[in-house]
PDB file of C-alpha atoms and ligand atoms in Angstrom:
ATOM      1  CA  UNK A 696     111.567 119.176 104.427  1.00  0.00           C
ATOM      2  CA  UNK A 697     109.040 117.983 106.697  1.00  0.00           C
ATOM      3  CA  UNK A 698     106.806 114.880 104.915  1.00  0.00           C
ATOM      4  CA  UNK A 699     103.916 115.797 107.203  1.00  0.00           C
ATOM      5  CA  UNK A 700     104.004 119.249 105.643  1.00  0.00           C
ATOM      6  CA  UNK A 701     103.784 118.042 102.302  1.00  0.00           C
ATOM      7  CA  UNK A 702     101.845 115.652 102.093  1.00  0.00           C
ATOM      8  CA  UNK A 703      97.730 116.503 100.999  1.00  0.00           C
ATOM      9  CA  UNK A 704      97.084 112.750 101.836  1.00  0.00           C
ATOM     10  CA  UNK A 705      98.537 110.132 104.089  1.00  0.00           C
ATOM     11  CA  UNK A 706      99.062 106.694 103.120  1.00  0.00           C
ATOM     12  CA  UNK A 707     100.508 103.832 104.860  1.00  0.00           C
ATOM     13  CA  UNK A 708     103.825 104.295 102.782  1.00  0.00           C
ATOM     14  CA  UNK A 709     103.794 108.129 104.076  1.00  0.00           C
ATOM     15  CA  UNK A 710     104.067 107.079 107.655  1.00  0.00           C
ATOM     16  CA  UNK A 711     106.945 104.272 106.977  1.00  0.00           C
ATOM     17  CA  UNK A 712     109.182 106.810 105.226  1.00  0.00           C
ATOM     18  CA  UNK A 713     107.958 109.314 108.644  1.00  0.00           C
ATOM     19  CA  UNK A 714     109.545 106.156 110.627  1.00  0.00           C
ATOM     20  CA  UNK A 715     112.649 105.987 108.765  1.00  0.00           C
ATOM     21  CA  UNK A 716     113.457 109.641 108.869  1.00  0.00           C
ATOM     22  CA  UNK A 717     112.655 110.149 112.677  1.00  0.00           C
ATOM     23  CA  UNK A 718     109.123 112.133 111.807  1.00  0.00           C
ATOM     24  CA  UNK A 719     106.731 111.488 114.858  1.00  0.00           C
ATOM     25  CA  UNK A 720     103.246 110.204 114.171  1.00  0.00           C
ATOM     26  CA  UNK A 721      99.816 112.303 115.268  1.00  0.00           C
ATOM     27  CA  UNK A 722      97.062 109.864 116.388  1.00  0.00           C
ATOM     28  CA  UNK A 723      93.645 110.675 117.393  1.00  0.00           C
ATOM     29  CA  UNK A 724      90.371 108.986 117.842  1.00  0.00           C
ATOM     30  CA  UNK A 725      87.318 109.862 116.363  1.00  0.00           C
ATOM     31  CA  UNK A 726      83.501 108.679 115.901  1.00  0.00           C
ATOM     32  CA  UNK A 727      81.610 111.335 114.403  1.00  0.00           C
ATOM     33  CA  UNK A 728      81.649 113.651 111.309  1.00  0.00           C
ATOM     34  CA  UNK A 729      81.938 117.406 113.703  1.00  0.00           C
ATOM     35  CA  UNK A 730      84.997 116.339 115.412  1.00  0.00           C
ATOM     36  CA  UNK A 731      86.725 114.011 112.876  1.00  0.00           C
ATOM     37  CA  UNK A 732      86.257 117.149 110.429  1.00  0.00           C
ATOM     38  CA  UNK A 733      87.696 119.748 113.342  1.00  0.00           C
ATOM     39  CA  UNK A 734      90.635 117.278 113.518  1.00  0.00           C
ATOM     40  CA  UNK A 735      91.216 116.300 109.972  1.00  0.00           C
ATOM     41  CA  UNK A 736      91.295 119.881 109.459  1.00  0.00           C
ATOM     42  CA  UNK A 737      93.865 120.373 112.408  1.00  0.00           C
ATOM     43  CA  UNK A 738      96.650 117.752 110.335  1.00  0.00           C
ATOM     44  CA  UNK A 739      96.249 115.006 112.323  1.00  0.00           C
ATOM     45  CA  UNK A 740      98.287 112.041 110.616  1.00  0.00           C
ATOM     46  CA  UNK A 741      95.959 108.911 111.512  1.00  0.00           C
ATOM     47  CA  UNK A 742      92.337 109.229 112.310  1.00  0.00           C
ATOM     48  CA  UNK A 743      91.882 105.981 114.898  1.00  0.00           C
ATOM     49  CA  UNK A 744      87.737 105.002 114.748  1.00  0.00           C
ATOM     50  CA  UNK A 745      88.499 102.818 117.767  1.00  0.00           C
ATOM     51  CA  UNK A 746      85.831 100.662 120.056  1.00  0.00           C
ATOM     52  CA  UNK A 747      86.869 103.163 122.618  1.00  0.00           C
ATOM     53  CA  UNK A 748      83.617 104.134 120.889  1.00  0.00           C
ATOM     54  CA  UNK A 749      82.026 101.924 123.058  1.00  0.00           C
ATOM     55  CA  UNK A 750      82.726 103.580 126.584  1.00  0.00           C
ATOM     56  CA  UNK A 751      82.964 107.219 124.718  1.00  0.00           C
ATOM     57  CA  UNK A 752      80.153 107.162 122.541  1.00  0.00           C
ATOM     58  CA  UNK A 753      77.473 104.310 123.870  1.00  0.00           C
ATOM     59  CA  UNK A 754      78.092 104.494 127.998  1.00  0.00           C
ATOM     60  CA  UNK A 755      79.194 100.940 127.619  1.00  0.00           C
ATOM     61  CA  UNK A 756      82.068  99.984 130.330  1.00  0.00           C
ATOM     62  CA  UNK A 757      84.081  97.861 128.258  1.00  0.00           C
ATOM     63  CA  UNK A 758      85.050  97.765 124.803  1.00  0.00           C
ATOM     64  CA  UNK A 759      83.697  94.356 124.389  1.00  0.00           C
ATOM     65  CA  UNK A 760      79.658  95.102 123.723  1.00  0.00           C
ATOM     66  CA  UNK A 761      80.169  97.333 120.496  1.00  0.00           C
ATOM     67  CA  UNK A 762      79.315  95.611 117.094  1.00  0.00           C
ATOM     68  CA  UNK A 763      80.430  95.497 113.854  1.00  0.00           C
ATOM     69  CA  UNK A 764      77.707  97.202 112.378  1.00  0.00           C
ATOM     70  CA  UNK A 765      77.917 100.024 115.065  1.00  0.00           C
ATOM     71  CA  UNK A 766      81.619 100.613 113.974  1.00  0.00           C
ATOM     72  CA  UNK A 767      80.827 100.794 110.347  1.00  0.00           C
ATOM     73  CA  UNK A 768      78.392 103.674 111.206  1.00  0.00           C
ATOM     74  CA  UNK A 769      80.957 105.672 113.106  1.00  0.00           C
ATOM     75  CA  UNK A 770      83.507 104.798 110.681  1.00  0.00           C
ATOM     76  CA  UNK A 771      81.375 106.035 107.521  1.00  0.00           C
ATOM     77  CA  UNK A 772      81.147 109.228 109.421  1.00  0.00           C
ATOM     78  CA  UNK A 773      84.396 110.130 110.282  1.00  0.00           C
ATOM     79  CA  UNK A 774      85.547 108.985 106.302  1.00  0.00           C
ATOM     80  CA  UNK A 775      83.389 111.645 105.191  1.00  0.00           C
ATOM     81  CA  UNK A 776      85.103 114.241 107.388  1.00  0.00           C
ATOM     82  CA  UNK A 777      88.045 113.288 106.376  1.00  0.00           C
ATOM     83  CA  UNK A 778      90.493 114.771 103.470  1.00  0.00           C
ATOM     84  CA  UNK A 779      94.192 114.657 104.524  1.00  0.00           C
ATOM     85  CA  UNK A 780      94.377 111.367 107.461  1.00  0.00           C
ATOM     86  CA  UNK A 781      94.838 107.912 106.991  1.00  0.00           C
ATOM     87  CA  UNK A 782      91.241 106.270 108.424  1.00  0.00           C
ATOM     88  CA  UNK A 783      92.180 103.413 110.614  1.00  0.00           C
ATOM     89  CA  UNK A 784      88.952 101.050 112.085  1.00  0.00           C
ATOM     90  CA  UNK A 785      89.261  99.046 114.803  1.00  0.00           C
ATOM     91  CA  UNK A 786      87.601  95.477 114.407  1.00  0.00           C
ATOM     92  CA  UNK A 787      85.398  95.018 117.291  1.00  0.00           C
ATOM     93  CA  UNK A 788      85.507  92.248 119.972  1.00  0.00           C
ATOM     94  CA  UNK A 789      83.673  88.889 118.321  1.00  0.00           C
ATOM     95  CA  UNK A 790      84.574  89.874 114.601  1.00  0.00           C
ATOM     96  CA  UNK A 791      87.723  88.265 114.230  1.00  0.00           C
ATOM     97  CA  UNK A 792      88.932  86.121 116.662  1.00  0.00           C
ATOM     98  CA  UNK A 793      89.940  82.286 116.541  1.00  0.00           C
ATOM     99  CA  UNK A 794      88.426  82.422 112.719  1.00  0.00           C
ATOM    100  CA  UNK A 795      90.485  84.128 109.692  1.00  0.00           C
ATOM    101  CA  UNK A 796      87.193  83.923 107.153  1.00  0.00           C
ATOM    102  CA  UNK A 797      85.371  85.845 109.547  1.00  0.00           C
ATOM    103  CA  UNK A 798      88.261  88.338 110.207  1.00  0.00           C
ATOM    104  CA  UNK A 799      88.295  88.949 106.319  1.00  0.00           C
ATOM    105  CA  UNK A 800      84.722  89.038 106.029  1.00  0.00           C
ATOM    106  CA  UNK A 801      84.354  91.677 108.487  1.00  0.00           C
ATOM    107  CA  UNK A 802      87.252  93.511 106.874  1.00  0.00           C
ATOM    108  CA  UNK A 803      85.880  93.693 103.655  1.00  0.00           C
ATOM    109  CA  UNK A 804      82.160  95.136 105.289  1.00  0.00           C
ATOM    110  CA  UNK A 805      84.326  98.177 107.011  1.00  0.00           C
ATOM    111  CA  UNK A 806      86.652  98.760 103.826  1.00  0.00           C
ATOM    112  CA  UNK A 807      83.211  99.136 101.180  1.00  0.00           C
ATOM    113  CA  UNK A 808      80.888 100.232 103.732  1.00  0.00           C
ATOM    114  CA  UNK A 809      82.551 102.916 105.051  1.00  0.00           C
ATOM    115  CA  UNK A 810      85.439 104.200 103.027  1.00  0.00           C
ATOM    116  CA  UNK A 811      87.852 103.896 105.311  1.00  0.00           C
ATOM    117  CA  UNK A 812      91.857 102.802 104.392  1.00  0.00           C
ATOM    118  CA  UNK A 813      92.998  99.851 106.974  1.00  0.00           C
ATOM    119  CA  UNK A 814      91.566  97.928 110.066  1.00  0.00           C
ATOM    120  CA  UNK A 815      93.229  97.529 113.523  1.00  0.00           C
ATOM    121  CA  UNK A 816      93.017  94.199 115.719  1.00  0.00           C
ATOM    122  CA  UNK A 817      94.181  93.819 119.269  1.00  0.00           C
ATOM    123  CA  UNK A 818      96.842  90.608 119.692  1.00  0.00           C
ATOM    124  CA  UNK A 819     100.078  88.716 118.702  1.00  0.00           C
ATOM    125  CA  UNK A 820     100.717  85.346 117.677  1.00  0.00           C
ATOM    126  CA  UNK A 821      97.039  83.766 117.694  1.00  0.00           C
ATOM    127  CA  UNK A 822      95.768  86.838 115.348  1.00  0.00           C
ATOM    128  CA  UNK A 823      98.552  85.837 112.966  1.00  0.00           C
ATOM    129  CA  UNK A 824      95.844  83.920 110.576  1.00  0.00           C
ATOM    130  CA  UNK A 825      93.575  86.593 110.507  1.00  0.00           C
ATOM    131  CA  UNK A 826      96.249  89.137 109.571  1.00  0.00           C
ATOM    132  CA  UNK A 827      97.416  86.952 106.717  1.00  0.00           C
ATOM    133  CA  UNK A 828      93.389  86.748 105.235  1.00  0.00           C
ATOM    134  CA  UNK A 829      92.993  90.207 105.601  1.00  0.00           C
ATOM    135  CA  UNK A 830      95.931  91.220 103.998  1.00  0.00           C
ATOM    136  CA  UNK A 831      95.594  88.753 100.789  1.00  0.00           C
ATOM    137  CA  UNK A 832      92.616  91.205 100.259  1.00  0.00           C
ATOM    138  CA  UNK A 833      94.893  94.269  99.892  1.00  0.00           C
ATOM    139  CA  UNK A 834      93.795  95.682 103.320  1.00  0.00           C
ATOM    140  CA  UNK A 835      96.155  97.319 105.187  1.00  0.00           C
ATOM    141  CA  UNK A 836      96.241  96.417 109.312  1.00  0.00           C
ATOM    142  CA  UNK A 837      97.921  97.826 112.305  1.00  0.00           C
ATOM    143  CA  UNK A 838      98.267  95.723 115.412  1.00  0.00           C
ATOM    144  CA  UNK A 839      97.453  96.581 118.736  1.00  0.00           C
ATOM    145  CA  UNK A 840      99.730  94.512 121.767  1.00  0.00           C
ATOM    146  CA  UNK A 841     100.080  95.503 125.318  1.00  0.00           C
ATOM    147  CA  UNK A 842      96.822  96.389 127.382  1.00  0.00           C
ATOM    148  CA  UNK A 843      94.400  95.084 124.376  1.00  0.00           C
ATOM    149  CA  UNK A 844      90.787  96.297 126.020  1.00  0.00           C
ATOM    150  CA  UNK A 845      88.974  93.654 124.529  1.00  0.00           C
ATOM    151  CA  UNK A 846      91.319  91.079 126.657  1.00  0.00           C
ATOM    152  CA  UNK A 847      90.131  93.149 129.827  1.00  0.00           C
ATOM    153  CA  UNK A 848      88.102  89.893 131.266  1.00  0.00           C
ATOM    154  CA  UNK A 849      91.637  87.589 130.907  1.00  0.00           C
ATOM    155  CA  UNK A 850      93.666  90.778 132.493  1.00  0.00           C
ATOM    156  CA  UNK A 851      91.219  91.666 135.273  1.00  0.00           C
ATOM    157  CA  UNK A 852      92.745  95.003 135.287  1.00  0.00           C
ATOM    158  CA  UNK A 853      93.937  98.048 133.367  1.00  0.00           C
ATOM    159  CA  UNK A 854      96.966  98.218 134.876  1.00  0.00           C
ATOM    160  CA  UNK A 855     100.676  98.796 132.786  1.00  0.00           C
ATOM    161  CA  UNK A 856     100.966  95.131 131.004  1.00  0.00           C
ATOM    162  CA  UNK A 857     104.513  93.452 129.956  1.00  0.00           C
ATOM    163  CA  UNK A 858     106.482  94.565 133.581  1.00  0.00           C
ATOM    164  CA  UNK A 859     106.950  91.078 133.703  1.00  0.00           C
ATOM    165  CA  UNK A 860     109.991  89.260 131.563  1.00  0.00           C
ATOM    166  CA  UNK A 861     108.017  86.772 130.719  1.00  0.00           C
ATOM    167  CA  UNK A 862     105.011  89.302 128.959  1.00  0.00           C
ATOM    168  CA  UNK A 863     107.816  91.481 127.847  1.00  0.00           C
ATOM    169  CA  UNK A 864     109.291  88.906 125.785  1.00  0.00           C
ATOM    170  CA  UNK A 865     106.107  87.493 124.807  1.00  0.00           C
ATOM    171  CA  UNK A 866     104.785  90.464 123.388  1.00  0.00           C
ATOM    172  CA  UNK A 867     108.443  91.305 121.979  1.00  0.00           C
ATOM    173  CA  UNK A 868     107.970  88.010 119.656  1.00  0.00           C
ATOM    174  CA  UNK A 869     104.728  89.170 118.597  1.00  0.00           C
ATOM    175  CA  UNK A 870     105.490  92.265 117.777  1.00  0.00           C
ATOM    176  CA  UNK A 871     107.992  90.956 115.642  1.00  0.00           C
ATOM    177  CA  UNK A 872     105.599  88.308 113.891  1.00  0.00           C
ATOM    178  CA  UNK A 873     103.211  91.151 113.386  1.00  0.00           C
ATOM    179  CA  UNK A 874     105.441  93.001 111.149  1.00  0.00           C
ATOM    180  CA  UNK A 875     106.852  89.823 109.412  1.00  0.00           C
ATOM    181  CA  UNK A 876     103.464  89.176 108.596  1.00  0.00           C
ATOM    182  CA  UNK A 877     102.853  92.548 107.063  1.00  0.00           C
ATOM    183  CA  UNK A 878     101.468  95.052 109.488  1.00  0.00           C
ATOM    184  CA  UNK A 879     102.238  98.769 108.787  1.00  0.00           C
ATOM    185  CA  UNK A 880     101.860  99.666 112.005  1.00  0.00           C
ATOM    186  CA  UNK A 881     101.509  98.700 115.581  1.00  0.00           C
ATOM    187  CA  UNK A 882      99.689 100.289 118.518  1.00  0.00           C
ATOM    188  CA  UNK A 883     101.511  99.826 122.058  1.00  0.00           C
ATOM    189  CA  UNK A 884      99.592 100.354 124.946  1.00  0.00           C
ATOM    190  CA  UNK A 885     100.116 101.019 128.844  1.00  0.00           C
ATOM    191  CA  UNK A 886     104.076  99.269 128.338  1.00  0.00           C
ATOM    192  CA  UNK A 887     107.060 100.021 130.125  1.00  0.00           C
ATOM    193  CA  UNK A 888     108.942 102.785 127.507  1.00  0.00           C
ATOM    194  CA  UNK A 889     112.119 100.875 127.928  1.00  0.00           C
ATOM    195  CA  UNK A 890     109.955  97.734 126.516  1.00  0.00           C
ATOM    196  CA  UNK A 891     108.467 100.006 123.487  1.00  0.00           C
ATOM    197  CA  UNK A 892     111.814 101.199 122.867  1.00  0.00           C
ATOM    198  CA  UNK A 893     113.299  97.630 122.310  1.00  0.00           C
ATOM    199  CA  UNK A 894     110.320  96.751 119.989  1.00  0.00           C
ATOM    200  CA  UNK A 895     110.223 100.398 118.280  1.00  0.00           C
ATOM    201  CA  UNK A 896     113.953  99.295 116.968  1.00  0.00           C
ATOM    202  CA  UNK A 897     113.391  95.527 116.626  1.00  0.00           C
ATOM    203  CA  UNK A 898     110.628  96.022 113.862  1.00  0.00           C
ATOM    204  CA  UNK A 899     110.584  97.841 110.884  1.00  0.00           C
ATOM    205  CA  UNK A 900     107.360  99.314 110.996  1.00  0.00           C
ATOM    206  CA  UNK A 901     105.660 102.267 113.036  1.00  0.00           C
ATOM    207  CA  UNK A 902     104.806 102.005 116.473  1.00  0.00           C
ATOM    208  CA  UNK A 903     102.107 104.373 117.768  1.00  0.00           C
ATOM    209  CA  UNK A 904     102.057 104.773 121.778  1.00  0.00           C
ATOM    210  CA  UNK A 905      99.470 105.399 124.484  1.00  0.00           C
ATOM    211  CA  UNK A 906     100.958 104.920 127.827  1.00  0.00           C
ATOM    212  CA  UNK A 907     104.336 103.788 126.584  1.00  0.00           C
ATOM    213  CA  UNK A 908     106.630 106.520 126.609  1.00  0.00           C
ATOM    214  CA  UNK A 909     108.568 108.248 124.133  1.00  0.00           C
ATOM    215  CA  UNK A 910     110.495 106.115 122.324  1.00  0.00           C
ATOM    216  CA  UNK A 911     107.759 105.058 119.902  1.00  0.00           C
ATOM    217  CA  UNK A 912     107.222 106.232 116.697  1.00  0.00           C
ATOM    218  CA  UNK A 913     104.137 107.991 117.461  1.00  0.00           C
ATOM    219  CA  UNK A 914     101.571 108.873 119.733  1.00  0.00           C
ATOM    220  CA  UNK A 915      97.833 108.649 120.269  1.00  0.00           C
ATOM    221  CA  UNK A 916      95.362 109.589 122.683  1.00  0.00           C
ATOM    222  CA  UNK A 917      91.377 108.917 122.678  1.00  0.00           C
ATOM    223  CA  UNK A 918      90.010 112.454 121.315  1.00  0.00           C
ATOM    224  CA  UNK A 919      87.613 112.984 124.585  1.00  0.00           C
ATOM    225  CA  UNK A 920      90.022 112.595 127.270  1.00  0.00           C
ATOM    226  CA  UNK A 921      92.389 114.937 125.816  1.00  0.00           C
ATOM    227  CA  UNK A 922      89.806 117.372 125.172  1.00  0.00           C
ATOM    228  CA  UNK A 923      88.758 117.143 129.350  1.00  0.00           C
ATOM    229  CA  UNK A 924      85.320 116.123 127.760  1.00  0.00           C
ATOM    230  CA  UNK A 925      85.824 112.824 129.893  1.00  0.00           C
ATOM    231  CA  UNK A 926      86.524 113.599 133.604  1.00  0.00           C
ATOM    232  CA  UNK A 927      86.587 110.278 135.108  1.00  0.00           C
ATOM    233  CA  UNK A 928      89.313 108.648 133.514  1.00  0.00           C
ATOM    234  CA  UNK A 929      92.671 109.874 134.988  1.00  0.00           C
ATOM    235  CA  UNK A 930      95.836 107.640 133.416  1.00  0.00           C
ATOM    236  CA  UNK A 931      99.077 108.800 133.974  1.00  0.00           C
ATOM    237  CA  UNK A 932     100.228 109.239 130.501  1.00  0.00           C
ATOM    238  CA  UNK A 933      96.987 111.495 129.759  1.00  0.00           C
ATOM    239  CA  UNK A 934      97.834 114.767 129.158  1.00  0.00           C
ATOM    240  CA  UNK A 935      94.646 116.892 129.188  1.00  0.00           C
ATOM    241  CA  UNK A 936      94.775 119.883 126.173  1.00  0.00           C
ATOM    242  CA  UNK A 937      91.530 121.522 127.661  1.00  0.00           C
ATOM    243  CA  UNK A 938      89.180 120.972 129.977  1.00  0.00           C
ATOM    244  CA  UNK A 939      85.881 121.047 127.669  1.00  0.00           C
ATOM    245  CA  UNK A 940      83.823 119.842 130.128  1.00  0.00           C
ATOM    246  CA  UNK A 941      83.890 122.634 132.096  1.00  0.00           C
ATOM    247  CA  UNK A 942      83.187 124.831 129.118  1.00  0.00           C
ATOM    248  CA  UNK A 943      80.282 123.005 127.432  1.00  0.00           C
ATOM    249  CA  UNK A 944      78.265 122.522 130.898  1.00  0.00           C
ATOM    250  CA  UNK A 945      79.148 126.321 131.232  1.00  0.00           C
ATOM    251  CA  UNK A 946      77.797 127.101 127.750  1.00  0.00           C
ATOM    252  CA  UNK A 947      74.436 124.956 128.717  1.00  0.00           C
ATOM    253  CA  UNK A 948      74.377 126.693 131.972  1.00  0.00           C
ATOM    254  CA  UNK A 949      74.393 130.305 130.260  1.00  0.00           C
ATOM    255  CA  UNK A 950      71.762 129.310 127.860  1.00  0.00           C
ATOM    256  CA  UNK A 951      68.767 127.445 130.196  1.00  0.00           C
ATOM    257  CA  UNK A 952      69.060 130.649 132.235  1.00  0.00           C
ATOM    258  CA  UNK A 953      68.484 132.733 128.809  1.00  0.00           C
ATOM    259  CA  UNK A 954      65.982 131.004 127.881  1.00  0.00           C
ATOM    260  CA  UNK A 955      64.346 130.876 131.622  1.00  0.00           C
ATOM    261  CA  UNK A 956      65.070 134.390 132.108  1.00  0.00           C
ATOM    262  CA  UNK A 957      63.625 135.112 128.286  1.00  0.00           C
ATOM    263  CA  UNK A 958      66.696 137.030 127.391  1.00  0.00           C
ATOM    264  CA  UNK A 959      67.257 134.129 124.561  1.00  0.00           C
ATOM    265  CA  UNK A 960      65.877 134.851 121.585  1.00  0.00           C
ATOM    266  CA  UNK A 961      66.203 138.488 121.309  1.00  0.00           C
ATOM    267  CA  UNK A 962      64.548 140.833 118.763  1.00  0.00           C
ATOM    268  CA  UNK A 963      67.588 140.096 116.448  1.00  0.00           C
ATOM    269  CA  UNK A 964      67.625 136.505 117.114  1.00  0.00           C
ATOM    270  CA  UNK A 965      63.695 136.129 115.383  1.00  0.00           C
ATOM    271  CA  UNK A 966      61.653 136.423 112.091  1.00  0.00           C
TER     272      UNK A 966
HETATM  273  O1  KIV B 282      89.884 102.027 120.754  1.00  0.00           O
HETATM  274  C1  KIV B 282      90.792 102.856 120.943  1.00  0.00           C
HETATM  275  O2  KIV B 282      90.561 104.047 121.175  1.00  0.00           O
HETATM  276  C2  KIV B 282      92.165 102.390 120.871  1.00  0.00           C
HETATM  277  C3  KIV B 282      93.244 103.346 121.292  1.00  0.00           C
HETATM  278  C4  KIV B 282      93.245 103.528 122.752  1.00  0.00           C
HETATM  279  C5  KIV B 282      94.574 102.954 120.773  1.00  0.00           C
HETATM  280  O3  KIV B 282      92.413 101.276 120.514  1.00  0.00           O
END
């Protein structure tokens, strides 16, 4: 019997025992009560409030300007959208870094502020500290290695990380420390899939890929380039599921030339 099926909430134990017995893992962003509610309601497993926000939701071109305070407002309104998915909340850029008090600190504001079940932080080995804070609080975390936006200055470019044997086994080791230290999950992004195979069976935890093939545990794609609400961002591992662009400028278009036309409102359509 499927556990996705059956389950009417999903918990970070929920998606472990979907690891062990070979269940693949739904991931999807979200920012806002409409859509998180559309997609809770379509059984996604992990609801991802990511600073993807940033470029999606704010017009920003990095991850990197987004605050915490920003997050916990897109975060308290997907949480109250939400019913059956685990809420995950990325920590944005500045909140966590180089200093474990502040890493816990801005845990704890996204955990009572908004509702939401775990955090997610981009990095390996250096984040270990800040993992080890956050999780003496009870809060759960998923890692993020591989292209980690908010490292886009020290990268330069977007381009497929860890091709290299000496990233690959860097990022092999911290994948590995991240789940020693207690992560239930771990993002993997823009990787060879050779690479996230290797780690998918070295650790004992989820892995969730975007960009790094099918060997993961799971999958996840930001919510408005799958939708073809975004246009301008064309990776190869996007797969577009509509092309809502094209519809909602369509929609607009009908209804300005209603209105301009006065065939919007009608006699029906009044008081
Ligand atoms: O912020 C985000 O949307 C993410 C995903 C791309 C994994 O971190």
């Amino acid at each position: 019997m499927s556990l996705h099926k059956n389950v009417k909430r999903v918990t970070t134990h929920v998606l472990l025992a979907m690891k062990l017995k070979g269940e693949k893992i739904a991931m999807l962003t979200a920012y806002d009560y409409s859509f998180a509610r559309l997609v809770d309601q379509a059984g996604i497993d992990i609801i991802l409030v990511g600073d993807s926000a940033s470029n999606v939701m704010a017009g920003f071109e990095t991850t990197l300007p987004i605050t915490l305070d920003n997050m916990i407002y897109h975060a308290a309104s997907v949480v109250r959208a939400t019913n059956r998915a685990l809420v995950v909340v990325d920590l944005p850029f500045g909140t966590y870094q180089g200093n474990s008090m502040g890493a816990l600190a801005s845990a704890i504001r996204i955990m009572k502020e908004t509702g939401a079940s775990a955090v997610k932080l981009e990095g390996g080995v250096e984040i270990v500290e800040s993992v080890e804070r956050i999780l003496s609080a009870g809060i759960p975390v998923m890692g993020h290695l591989g292209l980690t936006p908010q490292a886009i200055h020290k990268f330069g470019t977007y381009v497929v990380r860890a091709t290299g044997k000496e990233e690959a086994e860097k990022l092999k080791s911290d994948a590995i420390a991240l789940a020693k230290t207690g992560c239930f999950g771990l993002v993997l992004e823009k990787i060879p899939a050779s690479l996230a195979g290797e780690v998918t069976k070295a650790i004992n935890i989820p892995t969730i890929g975007i960009g790094a093939g099918s060997e993961v545990n799971g999958q996840v794609l930001v919510l408005h380039d799958m939708l073809g609400i975004t246009q301008e961002f064309s990776p190869r591992f996007l797969r577009r599921y509509h092309n809502l662009q094209m519809e909602i400028k369509g929609a607009v278009q009908n209804y300005i030339e209603d209105v301009r036309s006065k065939n919007f409102p009608n006699e029906k359509e009044q008081y």
